[in-house]
Amino acid sequence: MKTALIILAAGKGTRMNSDLPKVLHPIAGEPLMIHAIEAGATLEPDRSVVVAGQNATQVHDTALAHDMSIKVVEQVEQLGTAHAVAQARAALTGFDGMALVLYGDTPFIRASTLERMRDALAQSDVVILGFEATVPGRYGRLVMNGDTLEKIVEYKDATDAERAITLCNSGVVACDATLLFDLIDAVGNDNAAGEYYLTDIVGLARARGLSATAVTCDEWETVGINSRAELAQAEAAFQVRARAALLEDGVTLTAPETVFLARDTAIGRDTLVEPNVVFGPGVTVESGATIRAFSHLEGCHVSRGSTVGPYARLRPGAELAENVRIGNFVEIKNAQVAEGAKVNHLSYIGDATIGAGANIGAGTITCNYDGVMKHHTDIGAGAFIGSNTMLVAPVTIGAGALTGSGSVITSDVEPDALALARAPQVEKPGMARKLFEMLKAKKARQQRGS
Ligand code: UD1
Ligand code: CA
């Protein structure tokens, strides 16, 4: 079955007290909206439509930076959830299949839950995601009759008996797209809020003799974010679950509560992560690696047996092969470091390839940026880069070559050659003593006030 995602993201988010649209506030380093899109991505949607409101351009740019194929449509006035879904109609012209409605401010719906909804759609015309609420509060209530969902009543419109129902509406809807838009055409706004409720499609479907049912999930999956306090709580809850999942998968976290993870952090079994490590988006670490304390990693790959840190920074495009050592105060960006290579102290390696077994001395820097463009540095296998070498890119150091400490290397070095590019040492016997005597005499004259 083909799938289209419709992500509602037009709400004003007033309680965030922010210039940034609510759905662009981050959890685990990524906008809320991206979490929702990625949960839906597991169903391999053929189309995705984001319904944006105010500051639609910011939402548009973020969505397209994530996935060029996403369509962003604008809901100028927020007249309710049914009205929001209706804005996606034009973007889905010609689409035939399941429409899945998600909220952009609800980041934790599991992919497996969405798969269960898709499966349930084989038996039912409309499928709603419900949950047993500990505090049902102002959620819409699911009025069930056996396995049949008869209708959803919004809290504002509910009777006392209906308010006593604890099975609540998460907001996620699965329905054949053509039927969904057909039902939405029939939704009015004659209710307590004066809004076009998406939830009305259930009663409308039942009145036409169509079937509706509810799939249920854990309450935490349905958490929506409305304020900074809720954002902070959701972040904390996300981290607790992500750490627990890694421990379960056989990763050692010495102090789990100090390790921060992203939605897609992938770490192999028997890897050790020391305290105070931050993982940004896009990190994969293979089995048996060690990430030492106070390191920061994003958009990088660390292979089996490698050691990173303490105090290391791996930026996007850092690719470490097996048994690589990256030590303290080393930054690696957009660079492939081959097997067994070492960059142990105080270095910046950017836009580079480092050959197998090469040793990069303390304080070495790839001077990759000329102020306008970035340039590449290529270091051959087994090369030995002396401490404090400046490698002015573009430059190639051949395999097995050696650069003298303190060299500023501006042209290519042949394999197995020794390159020295520093001022020769000059020595003047007794000169230090003479210089100090002269300076001391000068100071004494000044103190006498002459
Ligand atoms: C909605 C549901 C309610 C459910 C609850 C779960 C309706 C009528 N009610 O209520 O049954 O229990 O969510 O959280 O659907 N949005 C737009 N455009 C609009 C209105 C809303 O894009 O015109 C977006 C919001 O940004 C938000 C989502 O839709 O992401 C839900 O809207 P919200 O106003 O929060 O709905 P609730 O009243 O909470
Ligand atoms: Ca809400």
XYZ file of C-alpha atoms and ligand atoms in Angstrom:
490
model
C 0.000 0.000 0.000
C 1.292 3.480 -0.868
C 1.652 5.906 2.014
C 1.429 9.699 2.301
C 2.402 11.503 5.493
C 0.565 14.662 6.498
C 2.381 16.437 9.310
C 0.402 19.153 11.086
C 2.717 21.940 12.122
C 0.710 25.147 11.868
C -0.082 25.692 15.545
C 1.119 29.051 16.887
C 2.944 27.528 19.822
C 2.273 30.674 21.877
C 3.350 29.019 25.117
C 6.891 28.487 23.798
C 7.325 32.280 23.974
C 9.664 32.098 20.989
C 10.418 33.614 17.594
C 11.168 30.086 16.374
C 8.142 28.021 15.259
C 7.347 25.435 17.931
C 8.017 22.433 15.689
C 11.582 23.643 15.046
C 12.585 23.516 18.710
C 15.016 20.636 19.169
C 14.924 17.409 21.107
C 18.151 15.416 21.044
C 19.639 17.990 18.683
C 16.926 17.732 16.014
C 13.719 19.722 15.427
C 10.556 18.157 16.884
C 9.108 18.003 13.372
C 12.021 15.895 12.105
C 11.368 13.293 14.808
C 7.764 12.983 13.570
C 8.860 12.835 9.920
C 11.445 10.166 10.716
C 8.946 8.000 12.619
C 6.773 8.096 9.483
C 9.802 7.501 7.229
C 9.922 3.866 8.356
C 6.723 3.310 6.348
C 8.652 4.493 3.261
C 6.096 7.151 2.320
C 5.674 8.055 -1.335
C 4.736 11.621 -0.401
C 5.170 13.788 2.677
C 3.338 17.064 3.241
C 4.023 19.441 6.113
C 1.231 21.897 6.955
C 2.956 25.026 8.245
C 1.537 28.225 9.705
C 3.342 31.384 10.742
C 7.019 31.519 9.732
C 6.290 28.878 7.111
C 9.558 29.691 5.335
C 11.600 28.521 8.321
C 9.593 25.288 8.488
C 9.908 24.944 4.711
C 13.697 25.354 4.750
C 14.178 22.887 7.603
C 11.931 20.274 5.992
C 13.647 20.528 2.600
C 17.119 20.501 4.112
C 16.124 17.177 5.675
C 14.436 15.727 2.599
C 14.094 17.514 -0.731
C 10.949 15.594 -1.644
C 8.844 16.986 1.239
C 6.107 19.429 0.249
C 5.347 22.287 2.616
C 1.931 23.946 2.376
C 0.705 26.926 4.321
C -2.363 27.130 6.539
C -2.787 30.870 6.808
C -5.519 30.786 9.465
C -5.614 27.989 12.037
C -9.255 26.931 11.875
C -8.770 23.462 13.340
C -7.148 20.101 12.675
C -9.569 19.111 9.854
C -8.953 22.442 8.132
C -5.208 21.839 8.517
C -5.396 18.417 6.845
C -7.518 19.913 4.049
C -4.565 22.175 3.134
C -2.607 19.070 2.074
C -5.189 18.079 -0.532
C -3.634 19.867 -3.535
C -0.167 18.506 -2.719
C -1.625 14.983 -2.785
C -3.419 15.281 -6.132
C -3.274 11.940 -7.915
C -2.150 10.094 -4.800
C -3.864 6.782 -4.196
C -3.202 5.007 -0.900
C -3.063 5.512 2.862
C -2.825 8.980 4.385
C -1.260 9.095 7.813
C -1.779 12.262 9.860
C 0.922 13.079 12.439
C 1.513 16.142 14.636
C 4.786 18.012 14.201
C 4.944 18.724 17.939
C 4.586 15.053 18.926
C 8.051 13.560 18.441
C 7.982 10.119 20.056
C 5.439 7.977 18.169
C 7.237 4.713 17.478
C 7.621 3.392 13.945
C 6.238 0.024 15.123
C 3.062 1.773 16.324
C 2.564 3.321 12.882
C 3.114 -0.096 11.289
C 0.340 -1.517 13.516
C -1.959 1.281 12.340
C -1.211 0.515 8.705
C -1.945 -3.171 9.351
C -5.228 -2.292 11.087
C -6.292 -0.285 8.045
C -6.640 -3.567 6.154
C -9.685 -4.358 8.356
C -11.059 -0.893 9.023
C -11.824 2.258 7.024
C -10.564 4.676 9.676
C -7.869 3.908 12.267
C -7.170 6.216 15.206
C -4.229 5.968 17.593
C -5.459 5.998 21.188
C -3.841 5.624 24.582
C -4.907 5.052 28.184
C -4.249 8.430 29.814
C -3.115 8.625 33.440
C -4.582 12.132 33.517
C -7.119 12.362 30.650
C -7.402 16.136 31.110
C -8.471 17.924 27.923
C -7.751 15.150 25.437
C -10.417 14.006 23.012
C -12.157 10.821 24.248
C -12.570 7.637 22.191
C -16.106 6.286 22.444
C -15.752 2.549 21.800
C -18.329 -0.168 21.244
C -16.307 -3.369 21.454
C -13.565 -3.024 18.845
C -15.550 -0.427 16.974
C -14.753 3.228 17.469
C -18.120 5.015 17.307
C -16.905 8.601 17.617
C -14.376 10.939 19.203
C -15.673 13.674 21.477
C -13.535 16.669 22.253
C -13.289 17.475 25.961
C -15.052 20.822 25.537
C -18.053 19.119 23.930
C -18.136 15.978 26.103
C -20.789 14.963 28.616
C -19.709 14.018 32.142
C -20.077 10.342 31.223
C -17.842 10.840 28.164
C -15.293 12.790 30.218
C -15.021 9.736 32.491
C -13.533 7.760 29.544
C -9.771 7.336 29.940
C -9.032 6.075 26.415
C -7.868 9.242 24.676
C -7.041 10.457 21.175
C -3.345 10.875 20.332
C -4.205 12.752 17.126
C -2.636 10.192 14.754
C -5.052 9.090 12.015
C -4.721 6.502 9.255
C -7.259 6.479 6.435
C -7.439 6.021 2.687
C -6.482 9.454 1.334
C -9.475 9.876 -0.972
C -11.876 8.874 1.799
C -10.108 11.159 4.283
C -10.578 14.271 2.123
C -14.133 13.209 1.359
C -14.962 12.943 5.076
C -13.195 16.237 5.830
C -15.459 17.976 3.283
C -18.361 17.057 5.543
C -16.775 18.385 8.763
C -18.403 21.562 10.139
C -17.395 23.891 12.953
C -20.572 23.928 15.003
C -18.932 22.971 18.306
C -17.667 24.445 21.577
C -14.388 25.634 20.021
C -15.844 26.823 16.700
C -13.124 24.749 14.972
C -13.097 22.182 12.200
C -12.275 19.042 14.198
C -10.408 16.247 12.395
C -11.836 13.966 15.065
C -15.329 14.409 13.563
C -14.385 12.128 10.652
C -14.963 9.085 12.883
C -18.645 9.854 13.585
C -19.138 10.843 9.932
C -17.610 7.574 8.721
C -19.809 5.521 11.092
C -22.923 7.412 9.934
C -22.074 6.281 6.381
C -21.838 2.683 7.539
C -18.034 2.642 7.318
C -15.863 1.003 9.982
C -13.538 2.704 12.459
C -11.270 1.320 15.143
C -8.513 2.323 17.545
C -4.953 1.038 17.833
C -3.397 1.816 21.206
C 0.130 2.726 22.236
C 2.042 3.681 25.377
C 1.169 7.110 26.726
C 4.762 8.413 26.478
C 4.682 8.027 22.695
C 1.870 10.558 22.439
C 3.505 13.340 24.449
C 3.110 16.698 22.716
C 5.229 19.758 23.474
C 3.638 23.123 24.222
C 6.115 24.951 26.470
C 9.831 25.134 27.224
C 9.203 23.225 30.437
C 7.546 20.415 28.473
C 10.419 20.531 25.976
C 12.935 20.057 28.796
C 10.898 17.223 30.325
C 10.566 15.525 26.943
C 14.319 15.834 26.353
C 15.028 14.252 29.737
C 12.533 11.455 29.102
C 14.035 10.832 25.652
C 17.557 10.600 27.111
C 16.453 8.170 29.840
C 14.908 5.847 27.239
C 17.827 6.155 24.781
C 20.420 5.364 27.482
C 18.399 2.391 28.713
C 18.172 1.062 25.146
C 21.969 1.259 24.717
C 22.606 -0.521 28.025
C 20.145 -3.201 26.929
C 22.073 -3.526 23.644
C 25.326 -4.254 25.482
C 26.975 -0.836 25.511
C 28.773 0.153 28.722
C 27.945 3.641 29.965
C 30.004 4.410 33.074
C 27.709 7.286 34.093
C 24.618 6.995 31.877
C 22.981 10.145 33.233
C 25.881 12.248 31.845
C 25.783 10.853 28.291
C 23.564 12.648 25.766
C 22.268 10.835 22.714
C 20.582 11.695 19.428
C 17.558 10.023 17.834
C 19.777 8.011 15.497
C 22.841 7.324 17.677
C 23.982 3.770 16.894
C 26.602 2.147 19.144
C 27.832 -1.440 18.892
C 28.038 -4.035 21.618
C 30.924 -3.897 24.098
C 31.763 -0.318 23.307
C 32.622 1.749 26.371
C 31.355 5.303 26.708
C 32.919 7.209 29.590
C 31.186 10.064 31.452
C 30.114 13.365 29.888
C 30.021 12.438 26.227
C 27.652 14.191 23.801
C 26.419 12.503 20.615
C 24.906 14.808 18.002
C 22.905 13.470 15.050
C 24.383 10.973 12.611
C 26.879 9.052 14.738
C 27.658 5.365 14.363
C 30.177 3.642 16.612
C 31.058 0.009 15.963
C 31.580 -2.682 18.568
C 34.527 -2.637 20.911
C 35.390 1.034 20.614
C 36.124 3.388 23.499
C 34.739 6.907 23.681
C 36.533 8.598 26.526
C 35.257 11.323 28.815
C 34.194 14.800 27.658
C 34.153 14.027 23.942
C 31.685 15.502 21.432
C 30.719 13.568 18.294
C 28.386 14.359 15.411
C 27.941 13.050 11.872
C 30.845 10.627 12.187
C 31.724 6.953 12.132
C 34.056 5.187 14.579
C 35.173 1.659 13.717
C 35.893 -1.321 15.906
C 38.781 -1.015 18.337
C 39.252 2.729 17.974
C 39.712 5.106 20.901
C 38.421 8.665 20.931
C 39.248 11.261 23.586
C 39.269 12.236 26.358
C 38.285 15.742 25.212
C 38.064 14.960 21.498
C 35.725 16.458 18.935
C 34.587 14.518 15.880
C 32.667 16.688 13.441
C 30.592 15.727 10.380
C 32.470 13.573 7.899
C 35.002 12.182 10.377
C 35.499 8.534 9.397
C 37.736 6.471 11.643
C 38.805 3.009 10.444
C 39.692 0.209 12.871
C 42.122 0.727 15.737
C 42.555 4.442 15.205
C 43.558 6.601 18.157
C 42.251 10.134 18.513
C 43.540 11.773 21.674
C 42.915 14.813 23.823
C 42.062 18.197 22.311
C 41.944 16.841 18.781
C 39.310 17.988 16.278
C 38.586 15.938 13.166
C 36.272 17.188 10.404
C 35.482 15.697 7.000
C 38.490 13.405 7.140
C 39.109 9.691 6.620
C 41.592 8.237 9.073
C 42.802 4.801 7.968
C 43.465 1.783 10.132
C 45.880 2.158 13.006
C 46.617 5.859 12.430
C 47.193 8.066 15.479
C 46.368 11.691 16.142
C 47.028 11.796 19.825
C 47.321 15.407 20.965
C 46.196 18.955 20.262
C 45.504 18.789 16.512
C 43.059 19.994 13.893
C 42.546 17.642 10.958
C 40.004 18.932 8.429
C 39.315 17.975 4.784
C 41.985 15.292 4.829
C 42.805 11.654 4.302
C 45.283 9.983 6.631
C 46.834 6.701 5.530
C 47.069 3.524 7.566
C 49.478 3.630 10.478
C 50.401 7.287 9.993
C 51.427 9.202 13.111
C 50.368 12.810 13.427
C 52.504 14.675 15.944
C 51.164 16.938 18.675
C 49.937 20.320 17.548
C 49.700 19.444 13.852
C 47.200 21.478 11.888
C 45.804 21.057 8.387
C 45.475 24.648 7.172
C 42.449 23.787 5.039
C 40.829 27.198 4.634
C 42.320 30.112 2.693
C 39.558 32.479 3.763
C 37.451 31.689 0.688
C 37.797 28.006 -0.187
C 38.522 24.715 1.556
C 41.412 22.535 0.381
C 42.392 18.909 0.861
C 45.388 17.388 2.657
C 46.488 13.859 1.773
C 48.824 12.045 4.159
C 50.166 8.687 2.966
C 50.313 5.423 4.884
C 52.996 5.234 7.546
C 53.919 8.916 7.264
C 55.289 10.612 10.371
C 54.186 14.209 10.774
C 56.474 15.999 13.250
C 54.961 17.950 16.117
C 53.543 21.349 15.300
C 53.598 20.852 11.520
C 51.384 23.243 9.564
C 50.121 21.449 6.446
C 49.046 24.208 4.086
C 46.430 22.618 1.837
C 46.150 21.556 -0.911
C 49.141 19.377 -0.117
C 50.134 15.713 -0.334
C 52.548 13.947 1.997
C 53.761 10.690 0.452
C 53.659 7.344 2.202
C 56.464 6.838 4.709
C 57.533 10.500 4.533
C 58.654 12.528 7.550
C 58.152 16.213 8.297
C 60.378 17.988 10.788
C 58.752 19.463 13.906
C 57.571 23.010 13.454
C 57.576 22.806 9.665
C 55.220 24.833 7.513
C 54.662 22.483 4.591
C 53.436 24.291 1.478
C 54.421 21.862 -1.290
C 54.003 18.137 -1.816
C 56.433 15.720 -0.150
C 57.626 12.594 -2.015
C 57.120 9.181 -0.425
C 59.896 8.309 2.070
C 61.344 11.854 1.913
C 62.229 14.079 4.876
C 60.800 17.585 4.564
C 62.084 20.416 6.713
C 60.491 23.827 6.366
C 61.575 25.945 9.285
C 64.302 28.521 9.931
C 67.686 26.883 10.632
C 68.887 27.219 14.241
C 71.411 29.994 14.964
C 73.568 29.931 18.141
C 75.555 32.879 19.618
C 77.832 31.871 22.518
C 77.482 33.982 25.713
C 74.870 36.209 24.087
C 72.059 35.399 26.525
C 74.119 36.492 29.526
C 75.203 39.752 27.830
C 71.611 40.560 26.879
C 70.323 40.053 30.432
C 73.111 42.196 31.939
C 72.252 45.000 29.534
C 68.532 44.825 30.406
C 69.166 44.728 34.169
C 71.422 47.801 33.923
C 68.699 49.642 31.996
C 66.068 48.828 34.636
C 68.396 50.002 37.471
C 68.903 53.374 35.719
C 65.112 53.812 35.378
C 64.523 53.024 39.084
C 67.087 55.657 40.113
C 64.753 58.083 38.345
C 67.275 59.411 35.906
C -6.175 17.514 19.387
C -7.365 16.576 19.147
C -7.673 15.815 20.448
C -6.445 15.049 20.915
C -5.243 16.003 21.042
C -3.987 15.229 21.300
C -8.787 17.633 17.469
C -10.019 18.434 17.240
N -8.507 17.358 18.739
O -6.609 18.470 20.348
O -8.744 14.894 20.244
O -6.693 14.397 22.130
O -5.056 16.762 19.830
O -2.942 16.098 21.554
O -8.134 17.239 16.523
N -2.896 22.292 14.143
C -2.713 22.887 12.923
N -3.660 23.719 12.441
C -4.804 23.998 13.128
C -4.979 23.393 14.381
C -4.015 22.539 14.867
O -1.699 22.660 12.245
O -5.625 24.761 12.619
C -1.861 21.371 14.642
C -1.186 21.892 15.898
O 0.009 22.569 15.551
C -0.868 20.621 16.662
C -1.982 19.680 16.250
O -2.503 20.184 15.040
O 0.346 20.055 16.279
C -3.080 19.561 17.287
O -3.671 20.795 17.502
P -4.107 21.290 18.956
O -4.715 22.614 18.826
O -2.980 21.141 19.899
O -5.247 20.218 19.264
P -5.831 19.830 20.679
O -6.840 20.818 21.055
O -4.736 19.551 21.622
Ca -2.412 19.847 21.712
